[in-house]
Short mmCIF file of C-alpha atoms in Angstrom, two decimals:
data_model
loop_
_atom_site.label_atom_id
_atom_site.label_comp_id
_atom_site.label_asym_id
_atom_site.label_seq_id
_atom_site.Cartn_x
_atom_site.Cartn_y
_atom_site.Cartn_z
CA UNK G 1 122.61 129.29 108.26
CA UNK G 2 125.12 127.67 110.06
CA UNK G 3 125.79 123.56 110.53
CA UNK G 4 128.71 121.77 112.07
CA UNK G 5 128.36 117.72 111.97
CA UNK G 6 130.81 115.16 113.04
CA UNK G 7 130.83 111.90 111.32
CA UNK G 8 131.88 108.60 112.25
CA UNK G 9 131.80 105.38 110.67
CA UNK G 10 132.43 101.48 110.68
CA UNK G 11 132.20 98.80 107.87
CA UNK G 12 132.73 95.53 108.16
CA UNK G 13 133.21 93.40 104.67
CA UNK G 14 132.99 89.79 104.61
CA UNK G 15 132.84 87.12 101.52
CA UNK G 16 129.00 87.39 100.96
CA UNK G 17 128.13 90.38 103.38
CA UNK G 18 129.02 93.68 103.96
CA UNK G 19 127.69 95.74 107.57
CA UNK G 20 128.26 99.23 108.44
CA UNK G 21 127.20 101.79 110.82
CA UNK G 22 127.45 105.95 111.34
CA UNK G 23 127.16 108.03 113.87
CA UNK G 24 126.31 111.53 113.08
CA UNK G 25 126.28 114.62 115.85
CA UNK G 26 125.09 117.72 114.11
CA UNK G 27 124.17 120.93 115.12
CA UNK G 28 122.91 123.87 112.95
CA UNK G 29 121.66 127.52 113.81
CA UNK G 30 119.61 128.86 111.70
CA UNK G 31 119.32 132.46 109.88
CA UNK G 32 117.62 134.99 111.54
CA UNK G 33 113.88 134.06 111.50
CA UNK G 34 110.67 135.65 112.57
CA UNK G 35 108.85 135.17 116.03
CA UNK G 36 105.58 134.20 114.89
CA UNK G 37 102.35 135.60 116.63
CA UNK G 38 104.88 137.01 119.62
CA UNK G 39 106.07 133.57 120.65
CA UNK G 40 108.76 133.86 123.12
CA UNK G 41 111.06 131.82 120.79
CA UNK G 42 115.04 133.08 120.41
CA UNK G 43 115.78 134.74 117.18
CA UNK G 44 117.87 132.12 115.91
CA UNK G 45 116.31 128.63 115.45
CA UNK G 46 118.92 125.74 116.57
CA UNK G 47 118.74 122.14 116.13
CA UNK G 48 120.94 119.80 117.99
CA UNK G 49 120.18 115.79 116.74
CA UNK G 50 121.85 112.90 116.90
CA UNK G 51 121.21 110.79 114.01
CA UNK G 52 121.96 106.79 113.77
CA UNK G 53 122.43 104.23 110.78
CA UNK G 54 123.28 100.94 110.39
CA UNK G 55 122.56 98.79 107.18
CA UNK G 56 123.60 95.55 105.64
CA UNK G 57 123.77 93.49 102.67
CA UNK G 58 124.19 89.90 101.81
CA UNK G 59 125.01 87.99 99.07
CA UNK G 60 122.81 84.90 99.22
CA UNK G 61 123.61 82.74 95.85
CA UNK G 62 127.37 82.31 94.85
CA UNK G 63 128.87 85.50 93.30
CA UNK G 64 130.44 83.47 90.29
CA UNK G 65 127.38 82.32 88.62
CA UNK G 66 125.12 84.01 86.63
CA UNK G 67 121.65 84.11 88.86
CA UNK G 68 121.95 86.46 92.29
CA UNK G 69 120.38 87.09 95.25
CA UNK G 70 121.11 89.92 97.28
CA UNK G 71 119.21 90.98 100.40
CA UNK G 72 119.48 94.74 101.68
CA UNK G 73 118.53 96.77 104.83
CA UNK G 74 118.72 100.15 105.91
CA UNK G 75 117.33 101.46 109.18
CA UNK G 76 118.07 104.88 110.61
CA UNK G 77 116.78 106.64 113.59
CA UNK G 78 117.14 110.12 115.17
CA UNK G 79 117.13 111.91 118.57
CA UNK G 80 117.77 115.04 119.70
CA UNK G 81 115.81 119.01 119.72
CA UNK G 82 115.22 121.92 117.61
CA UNK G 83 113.80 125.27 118.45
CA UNK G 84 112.56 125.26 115.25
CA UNK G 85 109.30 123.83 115.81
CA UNK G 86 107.02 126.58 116.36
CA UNK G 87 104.15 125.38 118.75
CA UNK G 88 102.99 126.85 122.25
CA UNK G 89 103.99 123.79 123.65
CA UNK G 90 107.78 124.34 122.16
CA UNK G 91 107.81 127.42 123.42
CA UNK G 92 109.53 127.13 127.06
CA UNK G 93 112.29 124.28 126.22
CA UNK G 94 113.21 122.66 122.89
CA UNK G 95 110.78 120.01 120.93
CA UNK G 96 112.25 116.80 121.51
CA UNK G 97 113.17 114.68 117.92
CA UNK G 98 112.25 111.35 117.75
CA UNK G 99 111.80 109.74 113.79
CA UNK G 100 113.01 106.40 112.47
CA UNK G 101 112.88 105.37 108.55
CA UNK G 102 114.18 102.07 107.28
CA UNK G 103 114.14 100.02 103.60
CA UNK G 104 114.40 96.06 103.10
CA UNK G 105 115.30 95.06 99.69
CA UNK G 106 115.09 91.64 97.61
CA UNK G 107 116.97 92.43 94.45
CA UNK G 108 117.46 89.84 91.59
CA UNK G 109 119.90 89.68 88.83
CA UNK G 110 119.63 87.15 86.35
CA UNK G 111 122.61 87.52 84.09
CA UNK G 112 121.72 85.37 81.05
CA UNK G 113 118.30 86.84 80.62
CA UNK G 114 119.20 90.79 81.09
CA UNK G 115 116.56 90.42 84.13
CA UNK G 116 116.40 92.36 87.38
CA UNK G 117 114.09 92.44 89.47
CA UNK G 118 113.44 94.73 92.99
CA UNK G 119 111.05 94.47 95.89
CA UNK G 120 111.56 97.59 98.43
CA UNK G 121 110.08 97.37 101.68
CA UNK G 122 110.03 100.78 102.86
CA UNK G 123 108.84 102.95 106.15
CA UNK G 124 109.27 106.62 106.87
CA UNK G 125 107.37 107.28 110.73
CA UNK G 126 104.61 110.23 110.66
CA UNK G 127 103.37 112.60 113.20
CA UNK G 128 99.75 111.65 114.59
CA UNK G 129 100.20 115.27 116.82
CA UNK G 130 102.05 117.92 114.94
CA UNK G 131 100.91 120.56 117.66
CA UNK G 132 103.41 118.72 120.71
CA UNK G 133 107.10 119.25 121.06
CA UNK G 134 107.60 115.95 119.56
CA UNK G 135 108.46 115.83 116.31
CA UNK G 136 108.33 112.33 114.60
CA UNK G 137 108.29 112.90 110.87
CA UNK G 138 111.12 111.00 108.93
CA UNK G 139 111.61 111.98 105.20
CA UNK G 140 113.89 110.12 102.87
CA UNK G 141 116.65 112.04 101.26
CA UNK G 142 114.98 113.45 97.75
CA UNK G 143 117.62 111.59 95.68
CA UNK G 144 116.10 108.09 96.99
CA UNK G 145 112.93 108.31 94.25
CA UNK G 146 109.46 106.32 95.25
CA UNK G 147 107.98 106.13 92.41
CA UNK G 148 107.98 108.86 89.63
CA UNK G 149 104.24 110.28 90.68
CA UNK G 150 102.61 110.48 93.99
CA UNK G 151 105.68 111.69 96.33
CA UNK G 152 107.64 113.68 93.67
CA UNK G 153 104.93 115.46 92.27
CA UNK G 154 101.50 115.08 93.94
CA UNK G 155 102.01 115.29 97.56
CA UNK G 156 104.06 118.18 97.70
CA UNK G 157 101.44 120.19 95.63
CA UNK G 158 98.67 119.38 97.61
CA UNK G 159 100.62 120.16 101.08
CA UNK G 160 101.64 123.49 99.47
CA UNK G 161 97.95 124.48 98.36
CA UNK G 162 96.87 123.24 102.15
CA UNK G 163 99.79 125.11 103.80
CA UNK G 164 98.62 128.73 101.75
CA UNK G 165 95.12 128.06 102.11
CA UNK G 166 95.63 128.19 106.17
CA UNK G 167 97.45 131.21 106.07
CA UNK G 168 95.10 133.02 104.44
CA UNK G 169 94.04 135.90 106.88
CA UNK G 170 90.97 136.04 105.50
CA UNK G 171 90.08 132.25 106.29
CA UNK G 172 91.88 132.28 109.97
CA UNK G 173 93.02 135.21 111.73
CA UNK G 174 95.69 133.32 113.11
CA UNK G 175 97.86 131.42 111.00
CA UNK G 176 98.88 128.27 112.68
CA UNK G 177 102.31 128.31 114.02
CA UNK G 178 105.17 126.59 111.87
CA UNK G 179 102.92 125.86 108.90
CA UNK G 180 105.99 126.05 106.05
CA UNK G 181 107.21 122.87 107.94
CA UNK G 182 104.65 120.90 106.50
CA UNK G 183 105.53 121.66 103.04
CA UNK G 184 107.11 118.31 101.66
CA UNK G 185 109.64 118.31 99.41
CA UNK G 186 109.21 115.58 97.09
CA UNK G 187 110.52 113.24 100.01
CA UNK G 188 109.31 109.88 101.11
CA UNK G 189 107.64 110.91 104.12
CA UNK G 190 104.87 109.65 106.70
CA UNK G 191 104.06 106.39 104.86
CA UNK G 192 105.28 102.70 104.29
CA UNK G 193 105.12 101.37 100.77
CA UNK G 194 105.68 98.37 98.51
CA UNK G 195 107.80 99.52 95.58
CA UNK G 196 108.83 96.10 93.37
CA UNK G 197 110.62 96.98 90.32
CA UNK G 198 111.35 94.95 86.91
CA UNK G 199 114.33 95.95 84.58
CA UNK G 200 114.53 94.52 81.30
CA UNK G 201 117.98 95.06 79.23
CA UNK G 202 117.09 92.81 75.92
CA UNK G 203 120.06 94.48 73.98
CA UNK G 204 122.92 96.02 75.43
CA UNK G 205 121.89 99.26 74.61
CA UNK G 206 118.11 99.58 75.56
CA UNK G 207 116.67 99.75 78.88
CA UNK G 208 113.10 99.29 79.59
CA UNK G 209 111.84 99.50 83.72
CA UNK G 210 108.30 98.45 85.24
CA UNK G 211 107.63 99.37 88.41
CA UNK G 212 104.40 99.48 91.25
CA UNK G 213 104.18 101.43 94.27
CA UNK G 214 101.69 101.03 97.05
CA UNK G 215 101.63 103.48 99.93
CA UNK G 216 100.11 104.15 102.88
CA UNK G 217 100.44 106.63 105.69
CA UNK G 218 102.33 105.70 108.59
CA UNK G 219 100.47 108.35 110.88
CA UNK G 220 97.78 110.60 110.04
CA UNK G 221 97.77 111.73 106.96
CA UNK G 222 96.41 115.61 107.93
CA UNK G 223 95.20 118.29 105.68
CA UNK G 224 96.66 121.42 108.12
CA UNK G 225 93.76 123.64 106.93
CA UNK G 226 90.54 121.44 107.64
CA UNK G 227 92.45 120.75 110.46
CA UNK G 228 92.75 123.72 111.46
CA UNK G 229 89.45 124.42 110.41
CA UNK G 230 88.09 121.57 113.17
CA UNK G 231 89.69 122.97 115.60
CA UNK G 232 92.65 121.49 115.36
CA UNK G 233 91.75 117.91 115.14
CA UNK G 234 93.21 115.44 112.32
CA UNK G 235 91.33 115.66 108.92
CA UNK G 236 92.97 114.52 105.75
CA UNK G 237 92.49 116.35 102.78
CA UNK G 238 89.31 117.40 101.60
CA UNK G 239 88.03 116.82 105.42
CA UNK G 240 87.93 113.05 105.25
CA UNK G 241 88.85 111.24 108.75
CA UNK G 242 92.23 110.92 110.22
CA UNK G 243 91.90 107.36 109.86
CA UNK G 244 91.81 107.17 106.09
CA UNK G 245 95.44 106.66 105.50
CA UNK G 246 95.64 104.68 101.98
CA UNK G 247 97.66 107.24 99.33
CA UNK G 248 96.92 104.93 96.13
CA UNK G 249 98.61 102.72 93.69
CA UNK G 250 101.04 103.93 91.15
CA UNK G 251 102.02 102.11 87.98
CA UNK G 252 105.91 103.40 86.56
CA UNK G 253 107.29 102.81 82.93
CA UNK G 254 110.47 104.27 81.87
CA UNK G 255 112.14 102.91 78.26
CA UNK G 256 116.07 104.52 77.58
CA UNK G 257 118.14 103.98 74.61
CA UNK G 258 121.58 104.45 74.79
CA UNK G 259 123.55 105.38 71.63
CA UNK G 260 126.89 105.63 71.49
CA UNK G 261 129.10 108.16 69.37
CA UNK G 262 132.61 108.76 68.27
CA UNK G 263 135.24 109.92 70.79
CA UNK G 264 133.23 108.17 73.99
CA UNK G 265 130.29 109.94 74.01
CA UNK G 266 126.78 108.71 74.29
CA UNK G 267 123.17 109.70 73.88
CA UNK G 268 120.67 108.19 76.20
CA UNK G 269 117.32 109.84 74.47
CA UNK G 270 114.30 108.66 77.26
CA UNK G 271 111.08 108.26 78.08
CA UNK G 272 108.90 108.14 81.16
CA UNK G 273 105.07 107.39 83.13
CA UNK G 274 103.17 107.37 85.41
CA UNK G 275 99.47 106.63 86.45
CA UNK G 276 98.33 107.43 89.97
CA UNK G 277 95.31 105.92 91.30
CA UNK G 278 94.21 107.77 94.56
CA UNK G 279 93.89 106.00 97.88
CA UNK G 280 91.27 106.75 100.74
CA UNK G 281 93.14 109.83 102.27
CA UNK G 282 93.00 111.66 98.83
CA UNK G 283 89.79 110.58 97.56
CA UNK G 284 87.46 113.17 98.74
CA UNK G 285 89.72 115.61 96.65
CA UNK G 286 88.30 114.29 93.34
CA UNK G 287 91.65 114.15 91.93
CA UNK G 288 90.59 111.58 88.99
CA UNK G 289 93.68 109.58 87.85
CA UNK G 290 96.67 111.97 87.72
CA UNK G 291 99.05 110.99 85.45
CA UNK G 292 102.74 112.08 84.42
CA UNK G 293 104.50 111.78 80.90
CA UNK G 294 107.97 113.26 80.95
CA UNK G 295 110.89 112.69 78.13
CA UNK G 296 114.46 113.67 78.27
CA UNK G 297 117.79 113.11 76.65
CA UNK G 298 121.12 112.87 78.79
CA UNK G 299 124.41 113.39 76.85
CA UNK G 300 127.71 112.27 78.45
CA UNK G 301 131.16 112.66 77.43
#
C-alpha cells in the first residue's frame, strides 16, 4: 500500500483553556486487490479524504488547589471518496465519505482523597445503508479503549462469524460485495455510549478503577448475513429488527500494584474484569452474560 498525508495544525493555550485544530489531506492507493464478482472496479483501490478535528479543554476550578474540574471535547469529521467500497452502486464513480465521531468529558481530580472520577460522552455515526456509495461509519482509533468487553472483544467476534457465514458458497452463491469491510476491529464504532469511570489511588502504590459503559447503536446495528439472507434488508444479529439498537451494559474492574525495585525499576503485577450484559440488538443470540478475566504484569526499567 501506498499513503501520502499532509498535516496541519493550530493550538491555542490560554490560562485555564487550551483549543486546537488539524487539518489532514490524505490519500492512499491500495495493493493490488481483486475485482469481486467482475465489477468494473480499477485494480488498485484509492481513497482520497479529507479529515477535520478540533477539540478543547478547560480548566474550570483554580489550578492551585487541590479539587479540579476539567471539561474536554473532541469532535472530528470526514469527507472525501474511496474506490474501495465495493457496491454496484460504487461502481461507475467513487463512494462519497461522510462520518463524524466526537467525545465530551467531565473529569474530576480530587487531590487529598486520591479520587478521580470520569464521565465520557461519546458518539461514533453508523451506516443505516451499507449497499450506497455513502459510507458513514466512524470508528475510534483502537488505542482509545470503551470498556474492556463488548467493543474489544465481543463485537468484533460476532461481525467476523457474520462476515464468514455470508460468504459461505454453500449458503449464497454470491457473496455480497465488500463483506471484509464490516469486520470491526476492536474499534468504537456505530454507537454512542456513557462510559463514567472511578479511580481510586488509597496508597501511592496501588491503583484500583471502576468503570460502566452503556452503548447503543448510532445506526442500524446489521447482522450482514440475515441481511443478506432478507434480501438485503437490515436485521441485527440473530434476525432481530433493524430497530433494536441497545448493545448492553458493561461493568469494568481493574486493581494494579506497583512495586518498585532497585536501580529504577518497577513491577506493576495486574488484574482485570469484565461483565457484559447484552442489549436488544444481541439478545436473540442467547449470548448469556459474557464475561472477561485477564491478568498481567508490566515491568519497566
Amino acid at each position: 500500500d501506498e499513503a501520502i498525508a499532509v498535516v496541519s495544525g493550530l493550538r491555542w493555550r490560554l490560562r485555564r483553556a487550551e483549543l486546537g485544530g488539524l487539518v489532514v489531506r490524505r490519500w492512499q492507493q491500495d495493493a493490488d486487490a481483486p475485482t469481486p464478482n467482475n465489477a468494473p472496479t480499477p485494480d488498485r483501490w484509492t481513497t482520497r479524504v479529507l479529515p477535520m478535528d478540533i477539540w478543547a479543554t478547560v480548566e474550570v476550578t483554580d489550578p492551585q488547589g487541590s479539587h479540579h474540574v476539567t471539561l474536554e471535547g473532541e469532535l472530528a469529521w470526514i469527507r472525501g471518496e474511496t474506490t474501495r467500497l465495493q457496491v454496484p452502486e460504487a461502481w461507475d464513480s467513487p463512494a462519497d465519505v461522510r462520518s463524524l465521531g466526537g467525545i465530551a468529558r467531565i473529569r474530576t481530580d480530587h487531590d487529598d482523597l486520591r479520587l478521580s472520577t470520569r464521565l465520557d460522552i461519546l458518539y461514533a455515526s453508523g451506516d443505516n445503508d451499507p449497499r450506497d456509495s455513502v459510507v458513514r461509519n466512524f470508528a475510534f482509533h483502537t488505542d482509545y479503549n470503551a470498556g474492556m468487553l463488548l467493543f474489544e472483544h465481543v463485537m468484533p467476534l460476532l461481525t467476523a462469524r457474520t462476515a464468514d457465514r455470508v460468504a459461505d458458497p454453500a449458503l449464497l452463491a454470491v457473496t455480497p460485495e465488500g463483506v471484509r469491510h464490516t469486520i470491526q476491529s476492536g474499534a468504537f464504532t456505530n454507537a454512542m455510549a456513557l462510559n463514567p469511570v472511578v479511580r481510586w489511588r488509597p496508597i501511592s502504590t496501588l491503583d484500583i478503577r471502576l468503570g460502566w459503559l452503556a452503548a447503543r447503536g448510532a445506526g442500524d446495528v446489521v447482522d450482514v448475513y440475515h441481511s443478506a439472507l432478507y434480501g438485503g434488508y437490515n436485521r441485527t444479529y440473530g434476525n432481530g429488527p433493524p430497530d433494536d439498537r441497545g448493545l448492553g451494559h458493561e461493568l469494568d474492574l481493574a486493581i494494579a500494584w506497583t512495586a518498585r525495585l532497585p536501580g529504577q525499576l518497577t513491577l506493576t503485577p495486574g488484574i482485570e474484569a469484565a461483565v457484559l450484559r447484552p442489549g436488544s440488538a444481541l439478545s436473540a443470540l442467547d449470548l448469556g452474560t459474557p464475561a472477561l478475566i485477564r491478568g498481567g504484569v508490566d515491568f519497566r526499567w
